[in-house]
Amino acid sequence: IIIREIRTEEFPLLKNLLYEAIFQPEGTLPLPFEIIYNPDIYVYIDNFGQQTDDYCLVAEMDNKIAGAVWIRILSGGVKGYGNIDNETPEFAISLFKEYRKKGYGTLLMKAMIDYMRKKGYKQTSLSVNKDNYAARMYKNLGFKVIKENEEDYLMVLQLL
């Protein structure tokens, strides 16, 4: 597997990856693809690459994109689910189904964490559904739960 920066011509793939990032419990009917256009969701990719803190890594396998991890600071009118302030980049990660539970998510996360440390970010955040198996991966990477509601954890990782 190769982990590299996303290429500009691959930005349209972020729509599919954003859809795959939405937690959908086993045994439930899939949500319609159009759900990504909900402003609370679309904010994660809207005009991606045009903000200073937009950065994305992809996992490539056999010349195919297996998944991606991206960060951005969501400080405008629509905040991200994992927003804690206007200076903390928020994580989004997604793997296509056939590439899940193979360790690629951890590789992507570690690569992005290294990048963020080199860039001098103090911390990063994310939101994850409590039933999502990825919550355990985030905890293993050092993310701490700072807030929770009935369904989700708000997690932060100190980088410095």
PDB file of C-alpha atoms in Angstrom:
ATOM      1  CA  ILE A   1       0.000   0.000   0.000  1.00  0.00           C
ATOM      2  CA  ILE A   2       1.240   3.487  -0.883  1.00  0.00           C
ATOM      3  CA  ILE A   3       0.270   6.496   1.204  1.00  0.00           C
ATOM      4  CA  ARG A   4       0.624   9.776  -0.654  1.00  0.00           C
ATOM      5  CA  GLU A   5      -0.884  13.233  -1.023  1.00  0.00           C
ATOM      6  CA  ILE A   6      -4.101  13.421  -2.990  1.00  0.00           C
ATOM      7  CA  ARG A   7      -3.744  14.864  -6.478  1.00  0.00           C
ATOM      8  CA  THR A   8      -5.979  17.764  -7.527  1.00  0.00           C
ATOM      9  CA  GLU A   9      -7.590  15.650 -10.238  1.00  0.00           C
ATOM     10  CA  GLU A  10      -8.622  13.132  -7.539  1.00  0.00           C
ATOM     11  CA  PHE A  11     -10.596  15.708  -5.501  1.00  0.00           C
ATOM     12  CA  PRO A  12     -13.930  14.534  -7.027  1.00  0.00           C
ATOM     13  CA  LEU A  13     -13.329  11.166  -5.271  1.00  0.00           C
ATOM     14  CA  LEU A  14     -13.814  12.972  -1.964  1.00  0.00           C
ATOM     15  CA  LYS A  15     -17.596  12.815  -2.522  1.00  0.00           C
ATOM     16  CA  ASN A  16     -17.527   9.007  -2.550  1.00  0.00           C
ATOM     17  CA  LEU A  17     -15.086   8.933   0.355  1.00  0.00           C
ATOM     18  CA  LEU A  18     -17.249  11.340   2.349  1.00  0.00           C
ATOM     19  CA  TYR A  19     -20.236   9.037   1.824  1.00  0.00           C
ATOM     20  CA  GLU A  20     -18.172   6.057   2.981  1.00  0.00           C
ATOM     21  CA  ALA A  21     -17.090   8.026   6.073  1.00  0.00           C
ATOM     22  CA  ILE A  22     -20.685   8.219   7.305  1.00  0.00           C
ATOM     23  CA  PHE A  23     -21.197   5.544   9.954  1.00  0.00           C
ATOM     24  CA  GLN A  24     -23.946   3.171   8.898  1.00  0.00           C
ATOM     25  CA  PRO A  25     -24.571   0.345  11.371  1.00  0.00           C
ATOM     26  CA  GLU A  26     -24.605  -3.234  10.090  1.00  0.00           C
ATOM     27  CA  GLY A  27     -28.076  -4.444   9.161  1.00  0.00           C
ATOM     28  CA  THR A  28     -29.532  -0.995   8.473  1.00  0.00           C
ATOM     29  CA  LEU A  29     -30.675   0.260   5.104  1.00  0.00           C
ATOM     30  CA  PRO A  30     -27.961   2.332   3.413  1.00  0.00           C
ATOM     31  CA  LEU A  31     -28.478   6.067   3.549  1.00  0.00           C
ATOM     32  CA  PRO A  32     -29.064   7.737   0.166  1.00  0.00           C
ATOM     33  CA  PHE A  33     -25.886   9.105  -1.428  1.00  0.00           C
ATOM     34  CA  GLU A  34     -27.493  12.560  -1.520  1.00  0.00           C
ATOM     35  CA  ILE A  35     -27.077  12.797   2.257  1.00  0.00           C
ATOM     36  CA  ILE A  36     -23.556  14.096   1.627  1.00  0.00           C
ATOM     37  CA  TYR A  37     -25.121  17.340   0.378  1.00  0.00           C
ATOM     38  CA  ASN A  38     -26.515  18.075   3.847  1.00  0.00           C
ATOM     39  CA  PRO A  39     -24.580  21.249   4.813  1.00  0.00           C
ATOM     40  CA  ASP A  40     -23.381  19.659   8.089  1.00  0.00           C
ATOM     41  CA  ILE A  41     -21.747  16.877   6.068  1.00  0.00           C
ATOM     42  CA  TYR A  42     -20.757  18.613   2.831  1.00  0.00           C
ATOM     43  CA  VAL A  43     -18.702  21.169   4.797  1.00  0.00           C
ATOM     44  CA  TYR A  44     -16.004  18.469   5.116  1.00  0.00           C
ATOM     45  CA  ILE A  45     -15.229  18.615   1.370  1.00  0.00           C
ATOM     46  CA  ASP A  46     -16.831  21.802   0.046  1.00  0.00           C
ATOM     47  CA  ASN A  47     -14.216  23.594  -2.085  1.00  0.00           C
ATOM     48  CA  PHE A  48     -11.556  21.292  -0.671  1.00  0.00           C
ATOM     49  CA  GLY A  49      -8.005  22.449  -1.278  1.00  0.00           C
ATOM     50  CA  GLN A  50      -8.852  26.145  -1.159  1.00  0.00           C
ATOM     51  CA  GLN A  51      -8.283  26.654   2.572  1.00  0.00           C
ATOM     52  CA  THR A  52      -4.796  26.908   4.073  1.00  0.00           C
ATOM     53  CA  ASP A  53      -5.381  23.950   6.375  1.00  0.00           C
ATOM     54  CA  ASP A  54      -6.889  21.560   3.804  1.00  0.00           C
ATOM     55  CA  TYR A  55      -4.671  18.509   3.504  1.00  0.00           C
ATOM     56  CA  CYS A  56      -5.442  14.988   2.330  1.00  0.00           C
ATOM     57  CA  LEU A  57      -3.543  11.714   2.117  1.00  0.00           C
ATOM     58  CA  VAL A  58      -4.767   8.729   0.138  1.00  0.00           C
ATOM     59  CA  ALA A  59      -4.005   5.047   0.443  1.00  0.00           C
ATOM     60  CA  GLU A  60      -3.353   3.575  -2.991  1.00  0.00           C
ATOM     61  CA  MET A  61      -3.340  -0.117  -3.711  1.00  0.00           C
ATOM     62  CA  ASP A  62      -2.908  -1.667  -7.153  1.00  0.00           C
ATOM     63  CA  ASN A  63      -3.347   1.796  -8.723  1.00  0.00           C
ATOM     64  CA  LYS A  64      -6.717   2.213  -6.970  1.00  0.00           C
ATOM     65  CA  ILE A  65      -7.594   4.584  -4.135  1.00  0.00           C
ATOM     66  CA  ALA A  66      -8.460   2.410  -1.123  1.00  0.00           C
ATOM     67  CA  GLY A  67      -9.253   5.307   1.189  1.00  0.00           C
ATOM     68  CA  ALA A  68      -8.235   8.713   2.434  1.00  0.00           C
ATOM     69  CA  VAL A  69      -7.700  10.808   5.514  1.00  0.00           C
ATOM     70  CA  TRP A  70      -8.117  14.550   5.395  1.00  0.00           C
ATOM     71  CA  ILE A  71      -8.058  17.501   7.710  1.00  0.00           C
ATOM     72  CA  ARG A  72      -9.512  20.964   7.606  1.00  0.00           C
ATOM     73  CA  ILE A  73     -10.437  23.671  10.039  1.00  0.00           C
ATOM     74  CA  LEU A  74     -14.197  24.048   9.988  1.00  0.00           C
ATOM     75  CA  SER A  75     -14.557  27.493  11.485  1.00  0.00           C
ATOM     76  CA  GLY A  76     -17.156  29.048   9.180  1.00  0.00           C
ATOM     77  CA  GLY A  77     -20.912  29.232   9.632  1.00  0.00           C
ATOM     78  CA  VAL A  78     -21.233  25.436   9.583  1.00  0.00           C
ATOM     79  CA  LYS A  79     -19.000  23.734  12.130  1.00  0.00           C
ATOM     80  CA  GLY A  80     -17.879  20.122  11.877  1.00  0.00           C
ATOM     81  CA  TYR A  81     -19.176  17.461  14.233  1.00  0.00           C
ATOM     82  CA  GLY A  82     -15.725  17.341  15.825  1.00  0.00           C
ATOM     83  CA  ASN A  83     -15.185  21.101  16.008  1.00  0.00           C
ATOM     84  CA  ILE A  84     -13.646  22.317  19.263  1.00  0.00           C
ATOM     85  CA  ASP A  85     -12.312  25.740  18.179  1.00  0.00           C
ATOM     86  CA  ASN A  86     -11.272  27.772  15.144  1.00  0.00           C
ATOM     87  CA  GLU A  87      -7.619  26.642  15.215  1.00  0.00           C
ATOM     88  CA  THR A  88      -7.898  22.871  15.538  1.00  0.00           C
ATOM     89  CA  PRO A  89      -8.026  20.841  12.320  1.00  0.00           C
ATOM     90  CA  GLU A  90     -10.653  18.166  12.310  1.00  0.00           C
ATOM     91  CA  PHE A  91     -10.016  14.652  10.981  1.00  0.00           C
ATOM     92  CA  ALA A  92     -12.099  12.801   8.428  1.00  0.00           C
ATOM     93  CA  ILE A  93     -11.125   9.296   7.372  1.00  0.00           C
ATOM     94  CA  SER A  94     -12.701   6.851   5.009  1.00  0.00           C
ATOM     95  CA  LEU A  95     -11.913   3.502   3.485  1.00  0.00           C
ATOM     96  CA  PHE A  96     -13.928   1.758   0.822  1.00  0.00           C
ATOM     97  CA  LYS A  97     -15.620  -1.338   2.284  1.00  0.00           C
ATOM     98  CA  GLU A  98     -13.273  -3.928   0.780  1.00  0.00           C
ATOM     99  CA  TYR A  99     -10.257  -2.258   2.415  1.00  0.00           C
ATOM    100  CA  ARG A 100     -11.635  -1.951   5.953  1.00  0.00           C
ATOM    101  CA  LYS A 101     -10.375  -3.817   9.025  1.00  0.00           C
ATOM    102  CA  LYS A 102      -6.968  -4.484   7.439  1.00  0.00           C
ATOM    103  CA  GLY A 103      -4.927  -1.832   9.266  1.00  0.00           C
ATOM    104  CA  TYR A 104      -4.950   0.718   6.441  1.00  0.00           C
ATOM    105  CA  GLY A 105      -6.927   3.218   8.510  1.00  0.00           C
ATOM    106  CA  THR A 106      -4.271   3.131  11.217  1.00  0.00           C
ATOM    107  CA  LEU A 107      -1.537   3.678   8.612  1.00  0.00           C
ATOM    108  CA  LEU A 108      -3.403   6.668   7.188  1.00  0.00           C
ATOM    109  CA  MET A 109      -4.032   8.127  10.642  1.00  0.00           C
ATOM    110  CA  LYS A 110      -0.390   7.760  11.684  1.00  0.00           C
ATOM    111  CA  ALA A 111       0.815   9.398   8.452  1.00  0.00           C
ATOM    112  CA  MET A 112      -1.541  12.348   8.972  1.00  0.00           C
ATOM    113  CA  ILE A 113      -0.582  12.689  12.644  1.00  0.00           C
ATOM    114  CA  ASP A 114       3.104  12.803  11.637  1.00  0.00           C
ATOM    115  CA  TYR A 115       2.323  15.446   9.005  1.00  0.00           C
ATOM    116  CA  MET A 116       0.411  17.552  11.541  1.00  0.00           C
ATOM    117  CA  ARG A 117       3.225  17.361  14.076  1.00  0.00           C
ATOM    118  CA  LYS A 118       5.748  18.505  11.442  1.00  0.00           C
ATOM    119  CA  LYS A 119       3.457  21.411  10.546  1.00  0.00           C
ATOM    120  CA  GLY A 120       3.304  22.458  14.195  1.00  0.00           C
ATOM    121  CA  TYR A 121      -0.363  21.879  14.923  1.00  0.00           C
ATOM    122  CA  LYS A 122      -1.021  21.722  18.674  1.00  0.00           C
ATOM    123  CA  GLN A 123      -3.942  19.308  18.525  1.00  0.00           C
ATOM    124  CA  THR A 124      -6.530  17.700  16.291  1.00  0.00           C
ATOM    125  CA  SER A 125     -10.091  16.562  16.842  1.00  0.00           C
ATOM    126  CA  LEU A 126     -12.740  14.231  15.488  1.00  0.00           C
ATOM    127  CA  SER A 127     -16.209  12.957  16.189  1.00  0.00           C
ATOM    128  CA  VAL A 128     -17.040   9.263  16.065  1.00  0.00           C
ATOM    129  CA  ASN A 129     -20.148   7.200  16.676  1.00  0.00           C
ATOM    130  CA  LYS A 130     -19.758   5.121  19.845  1.00  0.00           C
ATOM    131  CA  ASP A 131     -20.739   1.974  17.908  1.00  0.00           C
ATOM    132  CA  ASN A 132     -18.141   2.555  15.185  1.00  0.00           C
ATOM    133  CA  TYR A 133     -15.263   0.060  15.502  1.00  0.00           C
ATOM    134  CA  ALA A 134     -12.890   2.895  14.511  1.00  0.00           C
ATOM    135  CA  ALA A 135     -13.450   4.521  17.936  1.00  0.00           C
ATOM    136  CA  ARG A 136     -11.098   1.912  19.406  1.00  0.00           C
ATOM    137  CA  MET A 137      -8.458   2.702  16.773  1.00  0.00           C
ATOM    138  CA  TYR A 138      -8.625   6.397  17.669  1.00  0.00           C
ATOM    139  CA  LYS A 139      -8.185   5.601  21.366  1.00  0.00           C
ATOM    140  CA  ASN A 140      -5.202   3.356  20.540  1.00  0.00           C
ATOM    141  CA  LEU A 141      -3.650   6.268  18.620  1.00  0.00           C
ATOM    142  CA  GLY A 142      -3.916   8.473  21.704  1.00  0.00           C
ATOM    143  CA  PHE A 143      -7.159  10.351  21.097  1.00  0.00           C
ATOM    144  CA  LYS A 144      -8.977  11.179  24.339  1.00  0.00           C
ATOM    145  CA  VAL A 145     -12.723  11.574  24.779  1.00  0.00           C
ATOM    146  CA  ILE A 146     -13.384  15.143  25.910  1.00  0.00           C
ATOM    147  CA  LYS A 147     -17.152  15.139  25.494  1.00  0.00           C
ATOM    148  CA  GLU A 148     -19.847  12.650  24.629  1.00  0.00           C
ATOM    149  CA  ASN A 149     -23.535  12.489  23.946  1.00  0.00           C
ATOM    150  CA  GLU A 150     -25.836   9.514  23.570  1.00  0.00           C
ATOM    151  CA  GLU A 151     -24.391   8.495  20.185  1.00  0.00           C
ATOM    152  CA  ASP A 152     -20.983  10.104  19.682  1.00  0.00           C
ATOM    153  CA  TYR A 153     -17.614  10.802  21.221  1.00  0.00           C
ATOM    154  CA  LEU A 154     -15.831  14.102  20.669  1.00  0.00           C
ATOM    155  CA  MET A 155     -12.136  13.225  20.765  1.00  0.00           C
ATOM    156  CA  VAL A 156      -8.909  15.226  20.807  1.00  0.00           C
ATOM    157  CA  LEU A 157      -5.292  14.247  20.232  1.00  0.00           C
ATOM    158  CA  GLN A 158      -2.556  16.478  21.637  1.00  0.00           C
ATOM    159  CA  LEU A 159       0.210  16.737  19.028  1.00  0.00           C
ATOM    160  CA  LEU A 160       2.902  18.764  20.824  1.00  0.00           C
TER     161      LEU A 160
END
